[in-house]
XYZ file of C-alpha atoms in Angstrom:
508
model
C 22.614 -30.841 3.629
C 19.511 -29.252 5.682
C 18.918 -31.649 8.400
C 16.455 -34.612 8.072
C 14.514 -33.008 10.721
C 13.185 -30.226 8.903
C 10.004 -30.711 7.481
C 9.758 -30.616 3.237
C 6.360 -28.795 3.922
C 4.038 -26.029 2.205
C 4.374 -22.538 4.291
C 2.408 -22.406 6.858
C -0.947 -20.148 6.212
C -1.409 -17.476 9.061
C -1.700 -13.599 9.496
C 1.396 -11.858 8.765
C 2.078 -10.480 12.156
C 5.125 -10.841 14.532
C 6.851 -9.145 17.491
C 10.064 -7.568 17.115
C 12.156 -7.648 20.402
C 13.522 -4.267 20.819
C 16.693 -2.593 22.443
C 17.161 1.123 23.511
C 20.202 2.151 25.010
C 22.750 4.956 24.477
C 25.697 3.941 22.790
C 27.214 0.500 21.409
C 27.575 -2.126 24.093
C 28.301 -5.664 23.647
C 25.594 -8.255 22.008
C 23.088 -8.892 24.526
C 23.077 -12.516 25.264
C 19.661 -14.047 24.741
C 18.031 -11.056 26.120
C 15.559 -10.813 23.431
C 14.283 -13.891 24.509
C 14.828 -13.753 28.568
C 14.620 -9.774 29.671
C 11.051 -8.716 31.003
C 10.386 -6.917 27.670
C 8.003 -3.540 27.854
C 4.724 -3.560 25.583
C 5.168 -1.147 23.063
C 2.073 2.015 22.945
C 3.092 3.399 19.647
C 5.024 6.637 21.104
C 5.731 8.065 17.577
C 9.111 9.107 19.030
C 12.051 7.585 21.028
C 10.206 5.925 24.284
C 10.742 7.623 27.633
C 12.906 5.041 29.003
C 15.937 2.471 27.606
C 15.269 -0.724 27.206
C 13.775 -3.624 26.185
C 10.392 -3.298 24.250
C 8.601 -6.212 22.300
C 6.523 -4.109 19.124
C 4.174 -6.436 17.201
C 3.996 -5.447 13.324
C 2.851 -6.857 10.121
C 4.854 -8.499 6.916
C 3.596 -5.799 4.953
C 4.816 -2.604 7.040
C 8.376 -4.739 6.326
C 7.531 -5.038 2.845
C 6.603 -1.498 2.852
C 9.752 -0.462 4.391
C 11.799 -2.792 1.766
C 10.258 -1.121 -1.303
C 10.822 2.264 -0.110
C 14.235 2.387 1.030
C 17.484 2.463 -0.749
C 19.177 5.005 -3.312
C 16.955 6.734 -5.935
C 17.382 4.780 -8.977
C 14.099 5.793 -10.685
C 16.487 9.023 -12.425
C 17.793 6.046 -14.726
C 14.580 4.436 -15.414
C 12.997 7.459 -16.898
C 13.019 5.710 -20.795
C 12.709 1.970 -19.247
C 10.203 1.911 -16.459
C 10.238 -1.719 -16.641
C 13.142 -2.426 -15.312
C 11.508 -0.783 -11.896
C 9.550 -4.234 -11.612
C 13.450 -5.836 -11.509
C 15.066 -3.128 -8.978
C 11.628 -3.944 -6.719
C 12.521 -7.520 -6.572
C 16.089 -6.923 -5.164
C 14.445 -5.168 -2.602
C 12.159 -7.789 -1.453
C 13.614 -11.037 -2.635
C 16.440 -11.566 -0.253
C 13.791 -11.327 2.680
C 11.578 -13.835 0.925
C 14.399 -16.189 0.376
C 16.014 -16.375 3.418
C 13.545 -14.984 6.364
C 11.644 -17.444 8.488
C 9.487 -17.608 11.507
C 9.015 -19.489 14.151
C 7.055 -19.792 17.442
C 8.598 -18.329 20.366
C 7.598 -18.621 24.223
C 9.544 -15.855 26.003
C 10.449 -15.903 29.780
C 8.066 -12.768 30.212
C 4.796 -12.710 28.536
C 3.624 -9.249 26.569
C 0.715 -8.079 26.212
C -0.706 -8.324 23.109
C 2.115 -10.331 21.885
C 1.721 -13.084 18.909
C 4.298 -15.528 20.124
C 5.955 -15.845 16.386
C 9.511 -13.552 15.928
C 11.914 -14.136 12.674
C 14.871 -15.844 12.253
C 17.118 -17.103 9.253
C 15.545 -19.968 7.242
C 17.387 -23.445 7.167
C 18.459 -22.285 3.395
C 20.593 -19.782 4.762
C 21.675 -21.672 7.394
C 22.974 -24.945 5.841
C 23.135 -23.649 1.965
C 24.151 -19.785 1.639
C 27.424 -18.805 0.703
C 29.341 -15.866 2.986
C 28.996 -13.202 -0.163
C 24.753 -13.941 -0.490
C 25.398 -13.774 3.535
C 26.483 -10.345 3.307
C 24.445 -9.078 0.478
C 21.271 -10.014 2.901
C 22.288 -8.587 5.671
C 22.743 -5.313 4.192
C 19.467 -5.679 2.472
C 17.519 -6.684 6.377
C 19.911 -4.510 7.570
C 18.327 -1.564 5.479
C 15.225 -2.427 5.589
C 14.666 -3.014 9.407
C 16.330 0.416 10.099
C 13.461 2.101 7.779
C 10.697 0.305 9.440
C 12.405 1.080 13.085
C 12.513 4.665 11.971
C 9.376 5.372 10.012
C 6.891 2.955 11.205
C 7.951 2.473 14.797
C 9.279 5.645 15.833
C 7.289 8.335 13.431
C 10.126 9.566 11.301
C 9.081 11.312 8.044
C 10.643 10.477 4.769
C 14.264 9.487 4.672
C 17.057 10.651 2.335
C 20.338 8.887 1.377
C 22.630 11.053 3.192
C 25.418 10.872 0.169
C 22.942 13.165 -1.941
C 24.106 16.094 0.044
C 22.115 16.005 3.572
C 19.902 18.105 5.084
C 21.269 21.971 5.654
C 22.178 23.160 1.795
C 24.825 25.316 3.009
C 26.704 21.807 4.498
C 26.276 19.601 1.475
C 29.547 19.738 -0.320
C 30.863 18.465 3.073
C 28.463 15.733 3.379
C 29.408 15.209 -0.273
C 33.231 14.157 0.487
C 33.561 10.708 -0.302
C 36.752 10.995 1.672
C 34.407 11.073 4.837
C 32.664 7.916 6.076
C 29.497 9.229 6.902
C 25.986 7.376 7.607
C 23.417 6.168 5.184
C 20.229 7.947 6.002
C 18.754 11.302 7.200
C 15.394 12.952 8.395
C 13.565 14.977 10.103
C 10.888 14.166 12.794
C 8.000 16.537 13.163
C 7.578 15.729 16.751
C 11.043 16.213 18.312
C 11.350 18.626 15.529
C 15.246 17.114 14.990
C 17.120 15.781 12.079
C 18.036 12.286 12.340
C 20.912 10.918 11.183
C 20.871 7.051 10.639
C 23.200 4.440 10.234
C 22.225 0.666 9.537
C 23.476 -2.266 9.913
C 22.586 -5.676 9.370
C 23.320 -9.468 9.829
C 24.973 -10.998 12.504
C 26.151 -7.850 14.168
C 28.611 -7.234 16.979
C 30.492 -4.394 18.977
C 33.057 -4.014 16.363
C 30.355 -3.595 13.335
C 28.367 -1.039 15.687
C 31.464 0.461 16.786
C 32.386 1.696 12.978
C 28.539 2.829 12.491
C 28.809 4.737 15.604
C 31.982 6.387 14.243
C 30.155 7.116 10.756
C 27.698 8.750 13.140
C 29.706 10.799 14.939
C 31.564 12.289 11.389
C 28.134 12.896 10.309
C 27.129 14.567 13.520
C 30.414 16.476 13.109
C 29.625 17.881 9.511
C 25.863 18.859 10.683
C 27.524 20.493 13.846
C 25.236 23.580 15.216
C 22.107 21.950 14.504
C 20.077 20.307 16.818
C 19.716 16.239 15.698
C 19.759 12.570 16.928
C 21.915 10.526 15.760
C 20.454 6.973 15.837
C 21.970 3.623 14.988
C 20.074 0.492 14.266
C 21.600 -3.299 14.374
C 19.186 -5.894 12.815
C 21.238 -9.113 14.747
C 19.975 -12.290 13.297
C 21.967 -15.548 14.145
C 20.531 -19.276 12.466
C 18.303 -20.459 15.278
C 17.576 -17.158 17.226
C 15.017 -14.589 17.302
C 15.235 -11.073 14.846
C 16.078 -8.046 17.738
C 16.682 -5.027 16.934
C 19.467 -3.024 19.059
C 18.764 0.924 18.349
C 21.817 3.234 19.976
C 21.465 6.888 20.204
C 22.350 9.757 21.027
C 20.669 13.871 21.310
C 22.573 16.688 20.166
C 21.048 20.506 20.997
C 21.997 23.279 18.822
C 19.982 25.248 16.334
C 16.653 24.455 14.974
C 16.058 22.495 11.618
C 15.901 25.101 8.669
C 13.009 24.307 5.848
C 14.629 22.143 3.220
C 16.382 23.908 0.193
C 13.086 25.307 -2.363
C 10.909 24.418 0.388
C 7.693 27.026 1.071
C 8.308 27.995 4.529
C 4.915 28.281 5.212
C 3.962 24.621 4.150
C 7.287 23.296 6.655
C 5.521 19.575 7.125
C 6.298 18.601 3.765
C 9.953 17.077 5.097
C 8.267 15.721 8.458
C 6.015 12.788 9.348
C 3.878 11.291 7.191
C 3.961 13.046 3.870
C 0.700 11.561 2.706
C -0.941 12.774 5.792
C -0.213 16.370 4.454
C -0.895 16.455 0.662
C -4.412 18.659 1.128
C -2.050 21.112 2.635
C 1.544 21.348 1.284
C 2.530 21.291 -2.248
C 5.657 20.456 -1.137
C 4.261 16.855 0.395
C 2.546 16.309 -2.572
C 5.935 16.704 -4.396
C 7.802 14.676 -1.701
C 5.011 11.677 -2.054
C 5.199 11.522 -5.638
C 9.446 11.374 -5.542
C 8.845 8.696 -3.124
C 6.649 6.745 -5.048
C 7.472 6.923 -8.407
C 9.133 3.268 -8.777
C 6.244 1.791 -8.041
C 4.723 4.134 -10.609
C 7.041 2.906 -12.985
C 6.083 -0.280 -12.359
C 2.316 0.077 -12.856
C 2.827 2.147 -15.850
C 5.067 -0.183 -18.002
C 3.047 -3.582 -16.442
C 0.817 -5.495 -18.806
C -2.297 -4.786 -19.180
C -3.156 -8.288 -18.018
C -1.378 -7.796 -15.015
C -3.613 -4.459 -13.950
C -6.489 -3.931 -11.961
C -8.208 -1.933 -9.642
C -9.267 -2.457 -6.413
C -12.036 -1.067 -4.102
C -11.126 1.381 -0.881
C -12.857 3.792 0.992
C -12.494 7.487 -0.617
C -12.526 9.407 2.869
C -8.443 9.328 3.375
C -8.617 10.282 6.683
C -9.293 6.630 7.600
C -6.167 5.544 6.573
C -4.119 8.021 8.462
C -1.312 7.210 10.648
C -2.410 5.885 13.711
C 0.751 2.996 14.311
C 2.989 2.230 11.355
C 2.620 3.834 8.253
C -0.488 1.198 6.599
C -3.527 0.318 7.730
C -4.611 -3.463 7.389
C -7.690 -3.336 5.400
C -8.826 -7.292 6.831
C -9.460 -5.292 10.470
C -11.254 -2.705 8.559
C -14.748 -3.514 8.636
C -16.009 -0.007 6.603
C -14.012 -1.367 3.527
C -15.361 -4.702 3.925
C -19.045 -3.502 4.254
C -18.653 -1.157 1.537
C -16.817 -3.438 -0.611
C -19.841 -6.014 -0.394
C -22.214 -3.348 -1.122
C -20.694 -2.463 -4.164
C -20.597 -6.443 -5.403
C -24.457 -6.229 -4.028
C -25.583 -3.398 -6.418
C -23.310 -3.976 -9.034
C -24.951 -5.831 -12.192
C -24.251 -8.694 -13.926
C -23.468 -6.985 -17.664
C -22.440 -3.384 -16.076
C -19.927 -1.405 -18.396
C -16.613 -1.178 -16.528
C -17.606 3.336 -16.647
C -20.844 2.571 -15.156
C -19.177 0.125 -11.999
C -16.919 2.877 -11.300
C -19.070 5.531 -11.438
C -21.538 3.475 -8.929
C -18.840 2.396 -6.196
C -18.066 6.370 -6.131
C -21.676 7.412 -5.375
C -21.421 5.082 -2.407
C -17.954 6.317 -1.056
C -15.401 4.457 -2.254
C -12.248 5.053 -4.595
C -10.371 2.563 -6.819
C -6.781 1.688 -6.298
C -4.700 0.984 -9.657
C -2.424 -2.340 -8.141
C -0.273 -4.770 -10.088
C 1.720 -7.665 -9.259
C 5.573 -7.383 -8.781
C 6.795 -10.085 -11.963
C 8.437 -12.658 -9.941
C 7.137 -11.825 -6.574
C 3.733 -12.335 -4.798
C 3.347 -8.450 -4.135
C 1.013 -6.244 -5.144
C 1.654 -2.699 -4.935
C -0.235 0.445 -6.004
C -1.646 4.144 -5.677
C -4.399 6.484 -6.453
C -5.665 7.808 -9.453
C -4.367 11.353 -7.645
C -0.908 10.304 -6.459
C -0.218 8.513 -10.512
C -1.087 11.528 -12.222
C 1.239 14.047 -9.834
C 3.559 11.410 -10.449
C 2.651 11.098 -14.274
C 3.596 14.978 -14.260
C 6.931 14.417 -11.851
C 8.197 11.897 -14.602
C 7.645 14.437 -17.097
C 9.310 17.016 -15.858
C 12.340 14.607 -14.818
C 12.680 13.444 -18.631
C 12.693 16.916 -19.270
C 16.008 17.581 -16.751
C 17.500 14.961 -18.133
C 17.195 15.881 -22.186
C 18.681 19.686 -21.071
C 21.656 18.684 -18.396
C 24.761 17.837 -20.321
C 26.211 14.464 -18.838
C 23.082 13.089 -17.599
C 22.070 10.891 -20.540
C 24.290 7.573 -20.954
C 25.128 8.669 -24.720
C 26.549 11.585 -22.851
C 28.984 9.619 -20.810
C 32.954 8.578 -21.973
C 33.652 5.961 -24.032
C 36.006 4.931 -21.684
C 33.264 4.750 -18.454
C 33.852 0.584 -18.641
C 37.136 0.611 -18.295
C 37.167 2.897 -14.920
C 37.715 1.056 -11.608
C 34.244 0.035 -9.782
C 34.926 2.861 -7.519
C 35.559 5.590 -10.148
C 31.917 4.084 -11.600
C 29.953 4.399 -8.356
C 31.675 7.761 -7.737
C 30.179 9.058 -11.288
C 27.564 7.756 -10.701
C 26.885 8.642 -7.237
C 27.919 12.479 -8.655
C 25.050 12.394 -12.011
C 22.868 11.555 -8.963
C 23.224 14.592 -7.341
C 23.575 16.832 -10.062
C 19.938 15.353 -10.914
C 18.846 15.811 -7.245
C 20.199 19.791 -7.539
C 18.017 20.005 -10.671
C 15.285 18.290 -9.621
C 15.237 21.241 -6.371
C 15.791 24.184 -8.706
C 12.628 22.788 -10.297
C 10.709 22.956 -7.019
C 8.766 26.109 -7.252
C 7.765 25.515 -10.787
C 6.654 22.080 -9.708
C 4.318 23.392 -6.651
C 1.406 24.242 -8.931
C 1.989 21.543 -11.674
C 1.625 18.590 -9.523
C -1.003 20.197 -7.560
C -3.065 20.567 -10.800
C -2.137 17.272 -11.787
C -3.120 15.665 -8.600
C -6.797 17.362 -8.078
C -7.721 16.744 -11.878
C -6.298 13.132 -11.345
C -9.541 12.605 -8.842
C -11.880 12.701 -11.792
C -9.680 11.309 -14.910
C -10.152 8.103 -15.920
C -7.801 5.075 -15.984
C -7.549 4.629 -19.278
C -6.960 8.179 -20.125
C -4.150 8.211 -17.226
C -2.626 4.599 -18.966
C -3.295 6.304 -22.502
C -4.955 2.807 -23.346
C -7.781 2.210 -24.656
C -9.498 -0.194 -22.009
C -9.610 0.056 -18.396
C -8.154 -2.082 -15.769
C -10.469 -4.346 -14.730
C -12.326 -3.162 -11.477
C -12.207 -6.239 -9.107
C -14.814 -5.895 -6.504
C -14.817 -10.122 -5.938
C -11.235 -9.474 -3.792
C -8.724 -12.000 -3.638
C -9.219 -14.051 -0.401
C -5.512 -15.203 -1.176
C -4.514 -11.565 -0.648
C -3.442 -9.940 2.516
C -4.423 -6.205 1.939
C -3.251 -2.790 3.066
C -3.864 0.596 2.309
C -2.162 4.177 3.138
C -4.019 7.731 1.885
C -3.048 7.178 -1.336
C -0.927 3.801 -1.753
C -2.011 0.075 -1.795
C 0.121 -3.066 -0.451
C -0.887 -6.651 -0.360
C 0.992 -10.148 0.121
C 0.104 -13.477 -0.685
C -0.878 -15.223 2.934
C 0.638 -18.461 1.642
C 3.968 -16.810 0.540
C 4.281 -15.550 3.919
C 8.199 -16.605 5.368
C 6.913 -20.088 6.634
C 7.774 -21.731 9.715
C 10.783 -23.259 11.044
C 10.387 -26.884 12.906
């Protein structure tokens, strides 16, 4: 049983933010012991990059940029979902729910104070320490595992989108060979616009040691291997979590020079950000951004476009995008943001009493402001949603998927063998895993067609309504009261927010 000791309370009801103890070095080394608690830690000025020095730095970040990183990383299984997009509410909640169920936090005094620190870090709840079985064990550790690598990488370090590496990598010419599932290569890829590099990532998660980062240093070094003349990192993140002890993060790595990065396969070579940084950053620029944003977001398209109409609404945010670029981490807590606030009570200040949904919208535009489509996550306490721009390029993306997928023999499941059940589970993943990429070479050949489809898509998006983008006949309500439940934040054109009293609660 959990300990007597351990209060039967309600989570405790603070801002979602915590520090992250950090460790850079270059290669696998033993666990450090207790050093995320007893090193003199560095504060942590948002380098976008790898810091100029190894080791130990103490980054403070939010429960949403987690969250953020949670939803966003993983295989591509929105190809399957094209003719049940509610089922991308259930593969959202596998993302999220193993953090939710077994993360806590708790406050922590270190031996060497940080600036700027919050004095709370993450740990395992006592359900996972006195209840979990060793195969839920597992299964969450890959899951924190994942996750904490993407945030490490994307929010921390300024990565740009990342790829699952078993869809063929980064140089077209190489992908058969990063295809060979006789090779045990890493998970992830991408490419940083600042170092101008690929990356090539391996995670891992859980309680993790020198043998566990030995093997992803080897699946690092066969990846490095296969990419061989051009210039890359190769960077390898531990998420170590024991009951009792503080989240750290150990992130090995390593610098190989060669040739340059090449523009990705289809890419316009004269729009080359669209496979670097932030991609929403980009999308007044690149075509190809615009098409990289949409592929990235399209679960939680699918989500808002097969949710219940009850479960819809929109929600209030400045329309100048340029607020909500990248400054550190990839979302910008709309609670600090006083512009949305002020704007956001000027709109409930004008706004009258019996106004027709058309005529609150087309007031909170005069005064500056855009509304978010957001829905809750069934069976979570997140909200997640986009612009009326981003769901119609992705409105067109789906389209045009659906449309791969009726013409490419073997893609539908009518198309596959009778006898698909009775193949071993890894003859399944491997046919699966090869239907993925046949839909990923598709989806590329596509590319240049795409450009000027989703761009069209995405400017006449900016004045379409929300029914006519739902194809119902009622709007979302526009919700200009706010939630004070909520904890809110925004990107250019995507919309986060967690419940403050589902945060992971405290541990006595």
């Amino acid at each position: 049983m959990i300990p007597a000791h351990v209060p039967d309370g309600p989570p405790l009801t603070y801002t979602d933010s915590f520090d992250i103890p950090v460790l850079f070095r270059n290669r696998p080394a033993k666990k450090p012991r207790r050093q995320w608690r007893t090193a003199k830690h560095k504060a942590w000025v948002g380098s976008g990059g790898f810091p100029a020095a190894d080791g130990w730095y103490a980054p403070t970040t939010t429960w949403r940029e987690i969250i953020k990183a949670a939803t966003e990383v993983g295989r591509d299984v929105t190809p399957h979902l094209q003719n049940q997009p509610r089922y991308a509410h259930g593969e959202l909640v596998a993302r999220v729910s193993p953090l939710y169920a077994y993360l806590g936090a708790h406050p922590v005094v270190p031996r060497h104070s940080v600036t700027g620190a919050k004095g709370r870090r993450l740990t395992w709840n006592p359900v996972y320490t006195h209840g979990t079985e060793r195969s839920a064990k597992t299964a969450a550790g890959y899951r924190l595992g994942m996750t904490m690598t993407e945030w490490a990488c994307r929010s921390l370090l300024g990565l740009g989108q990342t790829e699952h590496l078993e869809l063929g990598g980064p140089v077209p010419v190489l992908s058969h060979a990063f295809k060979d599932p006789k090779k045990k290569l890493p998970d992830l890829w991408g490419r940083h616009e600042a170092e101008d590099l690929y990356w090539l990532i391996e995670a891992k998660g859980g309680d993790v040691g020198l043998g566990t980062l030995r093997k992803g240093w080897a699946q690092l070094a066969a990846g490095s291997k296969v990419l061989g003349a051009y210039s890359h990192r190769t960077v390898l993140v531990g998420a170590s979590v024991r009951p009792g002890d503080d989240l750290f993060l150990t992130i090995d790595h390593d610098l190989h020079a060669g040739l340059p990065p090449l523009a990705p396969a289809g890419f316009d070579t004269d729009n080359a950000v669209a496979g670097s940084g932030n991609l929403e950053d980009h999308l007044g620029e690149s075509d190809d951004a615009l098409i990289g944003t949409a592929r990235a977001q399209m679960l939680v398209y699918l989500a808002l476009r097969s949710a219940p109409a009850s479960q819809l609404r929109t929600v209030p945010v400045p329309a100048d995008r340029a607020s909500r670029h990248r400054r550190s981490g990839l979302t910008t807590p709309l609670e600090a943001d006083g512009l949305t606030f002020a704007m956001r009570a000027g709109a409930r200040g004008e706004a009258a009493p019996d106004s027709a949904p058309h005529a609150l919208r087309a007031g909170i535009r005069s005064m500056g402001l855009d509304d978010f489509l957001s829905c809750r996550i069934l069976g979570t306490e997140i909200h997640l949603g986009m612009s009326r721009m981003l769901f119609a390029a992705c409105e067109r993306l789906r389209e045009e998927d659906l449309a791969i997928a009726q013409r490419t023999p073997g893609l539908r499941a009518e198309d596959q063998v009778a006898a698909y059940e009775e193949l071993s589970d890894e003859a399944q993943e491997e046919q699966r895993l090869s239907q993925s990429r046949i839909f990923r070479e598709q989806q590329e050949e596509a590319r240049p067609r795409l450009r000027p489809l989703l761009r069209d898509a995405y400017e006449q998006g900016a004045t379409s309504d929300w029914r006519d983008l739902l194809r119902r006949p009622q709007e979302p309500k526009l919700d200009l009261e706010g939630d004070v439940s909520l904890l809110e934040a925004a990107t250019p054109e995507t919309y986060l927010a967690v419940s403050r009293y589902d945060l992971p609660p405290g541990r006595a």
